[in-house]
XYZ file of C-alpha atoms in Angstrom:
392
model
C 52.891 -114.667 -73.424
C 52.584 -118.325 -73.888
C 49.571 -120.423 -74.610
C 48.515 -124.028 -74.706
C 46.363 -123.812 -77.812
C 48.054 -126.743 -79.513
C 49.341 -128.898 -76.689
C 50.438 -128.961 -73.060
C 54.014 -128.027 -72.365
C 56.298 -130.794 -71.264
C 56.569 -130.890 -67.457
C 60.333 -130.699 -67.885
C 60.197 -127.671 -70.145
C 60.880 -124.109 -69.121
C 57.220 -123.198 -69.301
C 55.716 -126.369 -67.894
C 53.705 -124.499 -65.306
C 51.746 -122.604 -67.940
C 49.646 -125.444 -69.274
C 45.980 -125.483 -68.456
C 45.394 -127.557 -65.355
C 49.010 -127.409 -64.139
C 49.420 -125.098 -61.147
C 52.813 -123.414 -60.646
C 54.999 -125.150 -58.108
C 55.963 -121.946 -56.332
C 53.582 -121.857 -53.385
C 53.094 -118.111 -53.369
C 49.896 -116.356 -52.423
C 47.989 -114.248 -54.897
C 48.974 -110.960 -53.255
C 52.697 -110.928 -54.199
C 51.919 -111.737 -57.827
C 49.260 -109.054 -58.043
C 51.762 -106.661 -56.464
C 54.227 -107.500 -59.239
C 51.563 -107.210 -61.931
C 50.128 -103.918 -60.653
C 53.049 -101.734 -61.877
C 52.562 -103.186 -65.360
C 48.922 -102.115 -65.240
C 49.894 -98.652 -64.018
C 52.494 -98.378 -66.789
C 49.832 -99.322 -69.346
C 47.379 -96.692 -68.082
C 50.108 -94.044 -67.923
C 51.212 -94.958 -71.428
C 47.664 -94.560 -72.721
C 47.423 -91.218 -70.927
C 50.654 -90.153 -72.631
C 49.171 -91.271 -75.957
C 46.305 -88.798 -75.487
C 48.838 -86.034 -74.827
C 50.792 -86.965 -77.954
C 47.523 -86.841 -79.921
C 47.100 -83.296 -78.550
C 43.893 -84.247 -76.765
C 42.721 -83.709 -73.177
C 44.211 -86.318 -70.849
C 43.264 -87.272 -67.260
C 46.820 -86.610 -66.078
C 49.162 -84.102 -67.666
C 52.776 -84.534 -66.604
C 55.529 -82.973 -68.695
C 57.686 -86.093 -68.780
C 54.914 -88.505 -69.808
C 55.331 -88.098 -73.585
C 59.090 -88.516 -73.190
C 58.786 -91.863 -71.379
C 55.730 -93.122 -73.293
C 57.593 -95.722 -75.339
C 59.643 -97.163 -72.490
C 56.596 -97.312 -70.229
C 54.691 -99.371 -72.765
C 57.507 -101.698 -73.865
C 59.692 -102.291 -70.801
C 57.315 -101.120 -68.064
C 54.208 -102.918 -69.326
C 55.201 -105.662 -71.776
C 58.602 -106.280 -70.166
C 57.114 -106.760 -66.720
C 54.497 -109.180 -68.085
C 57.135 -111.246 -69.869
C 59.465 -111.268 -66.872
C 56.655 -112.325 -64.528
C 55.606 -115.147 -66.839
C 59.189 -116.392 -67.108
C 59.648 -116.158 -63.332
C 56.580 -118.350 -62.843
C 58.024 -120.827 -65.344
C 61.385 -120.848 -63.514
C 59.729 -121.711 -60.175
C 62.388 -119.935 -58.120
C 61.771 -116.892 -55.958
C 64.947 -115.215 -57.228
C 63.379 -115.079 -60.683
C 60.824 -112.539 -59.468
C 63.579 -109.921 -59.116
C 63.304 -109.144 -62.848
C 59.588 -108.205 -62.911
C 60.002 -106.369 -59.604
C 62.806 -104.166 -60.955
C 61.075 -103.501 -64.273
C 57.822 -102.603 -62.530
C 59.629 -100.390 -60.025
C 61.477 -98.670 -62.844
C 58.176 -97.856 -64.530
C 56.783 -96.384 -61.306
C 59.884 -94.266 -60.778
C 59.583 -92.902 -64.315
C 56.143 -91.638 -63.285
C 57.418 -90.108 -60.038
C 59.195 -86.784 -59.479
C 62.493 -88.672 -59.063
C 65.242 -87.941 -61.613
C 64.711 -89.823 -64.860
C 68.132 -91.411 -64.574
C 66.925 -93.400 -61.546
C 64.028 -94.923 -63.472
C 66.289 -95.579 -66.448
C 68.779 -97.328 -64.200
C 66.100 -99.525 -62.638
C 64.832 -100.552 -66.076
C 68.389 -101.449 -67.090
C 68.801 -103.482 -63.900
C 65.470 -105.215 -64.546
C 66.460 -106.055 -68.116
C 69.771 -107.447 -66.842
C 67.866 -109.571 -64.328
C 65.637 -110.812 -67.159
C 68.719 -111.934 -69.089
C 69.928 -113.673 -65.941
C 66.543 -115.351 -65.548
C 67.036 -117.166 -68.839
C 70.325 -118.750 -67.722
C 68.767 -121.358 -65.398
C 65.984 -121.898 -67.928
C 68.656 -122.672 -70.524
C 70.530 -124.979 -68.148
C 67.281 -126.804 -67.393
C 66.571 -127.462 -71.047
C 69.033 -126.433 -73.754
C 66.287 -125.519 -76.150
C 66.362 -123.287 -79.226
C 63.140 -121.581 -78.124
C 64.745 -120.471 -74.856
C 67.837 -119.278 -76.737
C 65.743 -117.089 -79.044
C 63.857 -115.597 -76.089
C 67.158 -114.960 -74.303
C 68.427 -113.072 -77.368
C 65.300 -110.930 -77.110
C 66.104 -110.189 -73.463
C 69.634 -109.160 -74.484
C 68.098 -106.667 -76.906
C 65.903 -105.300 -74.099
C 69.027 -104.849 -71.989
C 70.782 -103.133 -74.896
C 67.875 -100.718 -75.322
C 67.760 -99.936 -71.590
C 71.521 -99.346 -71.413
C 71.484 -97.138 -74.512
C 68.624 -95.107 -73.027
C 70.486 -94.829 -69.749
C 73.445 -93.471 -71.728
C 71.295 -90.783 -73.328
C 70.374 -92.328 -76.698
C 67.066 -91.057 -78.034
C 64.210 -93.566 -78.011
C 63.585 -93.359 -81.800
C 67.192 -94.440 -82.421
C 66.986 -97.443 -80.104
C 63.469 -98.423 -81.227
C 64.795 -101.365 -83.321
C 66.185 -102.891 -80.111
C 62.767 -102.707 -78.473
C 61.173 -104.153 -81.604
C 63.658 -107.036 -81.539
C 62.909 -107.692 -77.873
C 59.193 -108.292 -78.351
C 59.520 -110.025 -81.724
C 62.121 -112.569 -80.598
C 60.363 -113.209 -77.281
C 57.063 -113.963 -79.003
C 58.744 -115.951 -81.787
C 60.507 -118.114 -79.203
C 57.240 -118.719 -77.384
C 55.496 -119.754 -80.590
C 58.269 -122.248 -81.313
C 58.009 -123.583 -77.777
C 54.309 -124.232 -78.227
C 53.956 -125.275 -81.850
C 57.183 -127.227 -82.370
C 55.425 -130.316 -83.731
C 53.528 -128.305 -86.354
C 56.676 -126.347 -87.282
C 58.771 -129.457 -87.931
C 61.973 -130.969 -86.511
C 64.280 -128.332 -88.010
C 62.202 -125.381 -86.782
C 64.492 -124.594 -83.847
C 67.624 -124.313 -85.987
C 65.787 -122.244 -88.578
C 64.412 -119.835 -85.999
C 67.841 -119.340 -84.406
C 69.253 -118.455 -87.834
C 66.391 -116.041 -88.515
C 66.827 -114.497 -85.057
C 70.538 -114.040 -85.753
C 69.682 -112.233 -88.982
C 67.302 -109.944 -87.106
C 69.979 -109.273 -84.490
C 72.496 -108.392 -87.211
C 69.995 -106.005 -88.774
C 69.370 -104.272 -85.439
C 73.080 -103.685 -84.819
C 73.566 -102.543 -88.420
C 70.643 -100.101 -88.128
C 72.419 -98.458 -85.195
C 75.834 -98.263 -86.898
C 74.796 -97.666 -90.528
C 71.198 -96.387 -90.401
C 70.128 -96.582 -94.061
C 71.523 -99.950 -95.188
C 71.002 -101.332 -91.691
C 67.304 -100.397 -91.724
C 66.860 -102.156 -95.075
C 68.593 -105.267 -93.713
C 66.484 -105.178 -90.582
C 63.274 -104.804 -92.582
C 64.191 -107.733 -94.817
C 65.030 -109.885 -91.779
C 61.676 -108.992 -90.188
C 59.794 -109.909 -93.358
C 61.531 -113.269 -93.673
C 60.983 -114.067 -89.987
C 57.328 -112.999 -90.161
C 56.688 -115.033 -93.277
C 58.252 -118.120 -91.738
C 56.272 -117.780 -88.503
C 52.976 -117.209 -90.302
C 53.581 -120.139 -92.651
C 54.489 -122.611 -89.907
C 52.310 -121.498 -87.006
C 49.469 -123.860 -86.137
C 47.203 -120.795 -86.050
C 46.764 -121.230 -89.797
C 44.814 -124.397 -89.051
C 43.079 -123.466 -85.795
C 41.576 -120.369 -87.448
C 39.258 -122.836 -89.211
C 38.247 -124.578 -85.970
C 34.468 -124.695 -85.400
C 33.285 -121.801 -83.240
C 30.649 -124.003 -81.600
C 33.114 -126.285 -79.790
C 31.700 -127.720 -76.605
C 33.124 -126.866 -73.220
C 33.952 -123.638 -71.467
C 36.677 -122.660 -73.947
C 34.118 -122.355 -76.755
C 35.736 -120.542 -79.680
C 39.003 -119.823 -77.866
C 41.315 -121.552 -80.403
C 39.755 -119.639 -83.275
C 39.885 -116.339 -81.380
C 43.546 -116.840 -80.514
C 44.428 -117.833 -84.070
C 42.715 -114.753 -85.478
C 44.620 -112.447 -83.135
C 47.937 -114.127 -83.930
C 47.523 -114.075 -87.706
C 46.460 -110.416 -87.622
C 49.548 -109.698 -85.530
C 51.784 -111.329 -88.138
C 50.219 -109.102 -90.814
C 51.128 -105.952 -88.877
C 54.652 -107.204 -88.256
C 54.984 -107.663 -92.010
C 53.842 -104.057 -92.499
C 56.568 -102.895 -90.117
C 59.204 -104.892 -91.974
C 58.111 -103.397 -95.300
C 58.304 -99.861 -93.884
C 61.948 -100.402 -92.923
C 63.033 -102.317 -96.002
C 61.479 -99.941 -98.541
C 61.872 -96.598 -96.814
C 65.011 -96.808 -94.692
C 65.303 -95.459 -91.128
C 62.001 -94.494 -89.509
C 63.057 -92.223 -86.653
C 60.556 -89.402 -87.119
C 57.300 -88.375 -88.728
C 54.529 -90.596 -90.030
C 56.837 -93.521 -90.870
C 58.072 -93.604 -87.280
C 54.487 -93.529 -86.005
C 53.459 -96.285 -88.401
C 56.445 -98.516 -87.585
C 56.071 -98.346 -83.814
C 52.336 -98.823 -83.730
C 52.361 -101.631 -86.280
C 54.769 -103.528 -84.016
C 53.672 -102.582 -80.521
C 49.916 -102.307 -81.100
C 49.230 -104.444 -84.143
C 51.637 -107.255 -83.301
C 52.447 -107.151 -79.594
C 49.068 -106.188 -78.130
C 47.288 -108.534 -80.509
C 49.474 -111.366 -79.180
C 48.712 -110.303 -75.608
C 44.990 -110.351 -76.390
C 45.405 -113.810 -77.895
C 47.221 -115.315 -74.935
C 45.547 -113.539 -72.011
C 42.874 -116.238 -71.414
C 45.669 -118.754 -70.811
C 48.673 -116.898 -69.445
C 46.970 -114.745 -66.802
C 45.297 -117.723 -65.059
C 48.677 -119.486 -64.998
C 50.405 -116.446 -63.495
C 47.695 -115.330 -61.056
C 46.036 -118.690 -60.343
C 42.673 -117.182 -61.145
C 40.486 -118.231 -64.078
C 39.946 -115.973 -67.071
C 37.232 -117.819 -69.022
C 37.005 -117.051 -72.708
C 33.955 -115.061 -73.750
C 33.001 -114.048 -77.319
C 32.933 -110.426 -76.134
C 36.751 -110.513 -76.243
C 36.509 -110.480 -80.034
C 35.147 -106.918 -80.076
C 38.271 -105.177 -78.669
C 40.478 -107.196 -81.033
C 38.417 -106.148 -84.061
C 38.412 -102.540 -82.846
C 42.182 -102.610 -82.353
C 42.958 -103.760 -85.871
C 40.298 -101.639 -87.522
C 41.411 -98.471 -85.743
C 45.044 -99.261 -86.466
C 44.260 -99.553 -90.177
C 42.508 -96.175 -90.000
C 45.448 -94.591 -88.201
C 48.254 -96.032 -90.333
C 46.605 -96.142 -93.753
C 44.279 -93.144 -93.877
C 46.126 -91.138 -91.227
C 49.832 -91.776 -91.776
C 49.956 -92.978 -95.399
C 47.251 -90.713 -96.883
C 47.942 -87.727 -94.627
C 44.551 -87.307 -92.937
C 45.156 -85.749 -89.533
C 41.555 -86.383 -88.467
C 41.839 -90.074 -89.291
C 45.161 -90.252 -87.428
C 43.631 -88.731 -84.277
C 40.435 -90.782 -84.538
C 42.414 -93.955 -85.057
C 44.605 -93.144 -82.054
C 41.600 -92.573 -79.807
C 40.029 -95.838 -80.962
C 43.344 -97.626 -80.328
C 43.106 -96.508 -76.707
C 39.438 -97.497 -76.526
C 40.294 -100.965 -77.834
C 42.930 -101.537 -75.164
C 40.762 -100.231 -72.327
C 37.733 -102.221 -73.447
C 39.828 -105.383 -73.601
C 41.065 -104.796 -70.054
C 37.512 -104.135 -68.834
C 36.103 -107.267 -70.493
C 39.010 -109.406 -69.289
C 38.540 -108.204 -65.710
C 34.815 -108.881 -65.971
C 35.452 -112.411 -67.269
C 37.959 -113.021 -64.482
C 35.550 -111.861 -61.779
C 32.791 -113.950 -63.287
C 35.088 -116.966 -63.553
C 36.242 -116.624 -59.939
C 32.658 -116.540 -58.691
C 31.597 -119.522 -60.809
C 32.005 -123.014 -59.407
C 34.968 -124.936 -60.793
């Protein structure tokens, strides 16, 4: 989920192919990459369908196992496949595409009549391949940002293996949280290193280690471990928000010339809002202990995976998808509407619904969450089609 808001990546860096105007060196046609991206899209739609079932509302497809696999579909099937595909493009080796292929296939198998253990095993294999993908990236450039992202991949593998062994998803949720948080944190360091300062890499590795310790502790000693994990999340979030260049680009003029228009400001707004929700998740853990059921569990997961993760995806989509698919996704102000709807509906769901106990607000917020995601996808596809038809 990288971006080039602040600067181009170094051509020697692990993500050098993701800068605007730099085409990936792997001479692959569009079809294989779309084929790898398609399972992520299917996982997203299935996850949203499962969300309707969990809200006890009519859903287009009603399959008994959908609510059970909802979390893994969204995190490893959707987000994991996107991350793995982006890293494979950065690696510029065909072997790197094994990771997104396995994760996407695992998501599809979870949706099929095949035994769940098969889908679980494929997700574990895909997570292992993602860890392996970071090894050549690390050898290419021994960079703290790559190390932090690799630690996130290790947490994804841990979650997949625990699930394969029969651990309930609420228990292993901190591992999934760590996966997305460390991956995104590493990407932000990779892109905003100059703004973060010369010691940013060392600091982030230390903060990532603290988060990792909290995740392991939360599994072994749930109550004190959850408090440690929450504190580590708050410190990491505060450091990222304080040092991210988004704090400055949010004030960029919205009338910038060129096709990007207000893209820097849009991206900064999405990122800063995402940091706010990650802080909410950290506070839930630090002040309330384990959040494995009930309204606290709902608030924790959706603060991280909707408020933080999807907001970051919305922020980076105009840059990362063109780099991966070699098709333009021009920024359009209409992209702001789904982002505003996402955060507004999430506030309704978590504050009025979960915190104040209004079931109607919880359901309404959940439905609007889904509408925000679908509207973003629709607008992004429309911008991509329009951009492809427009002359370069």
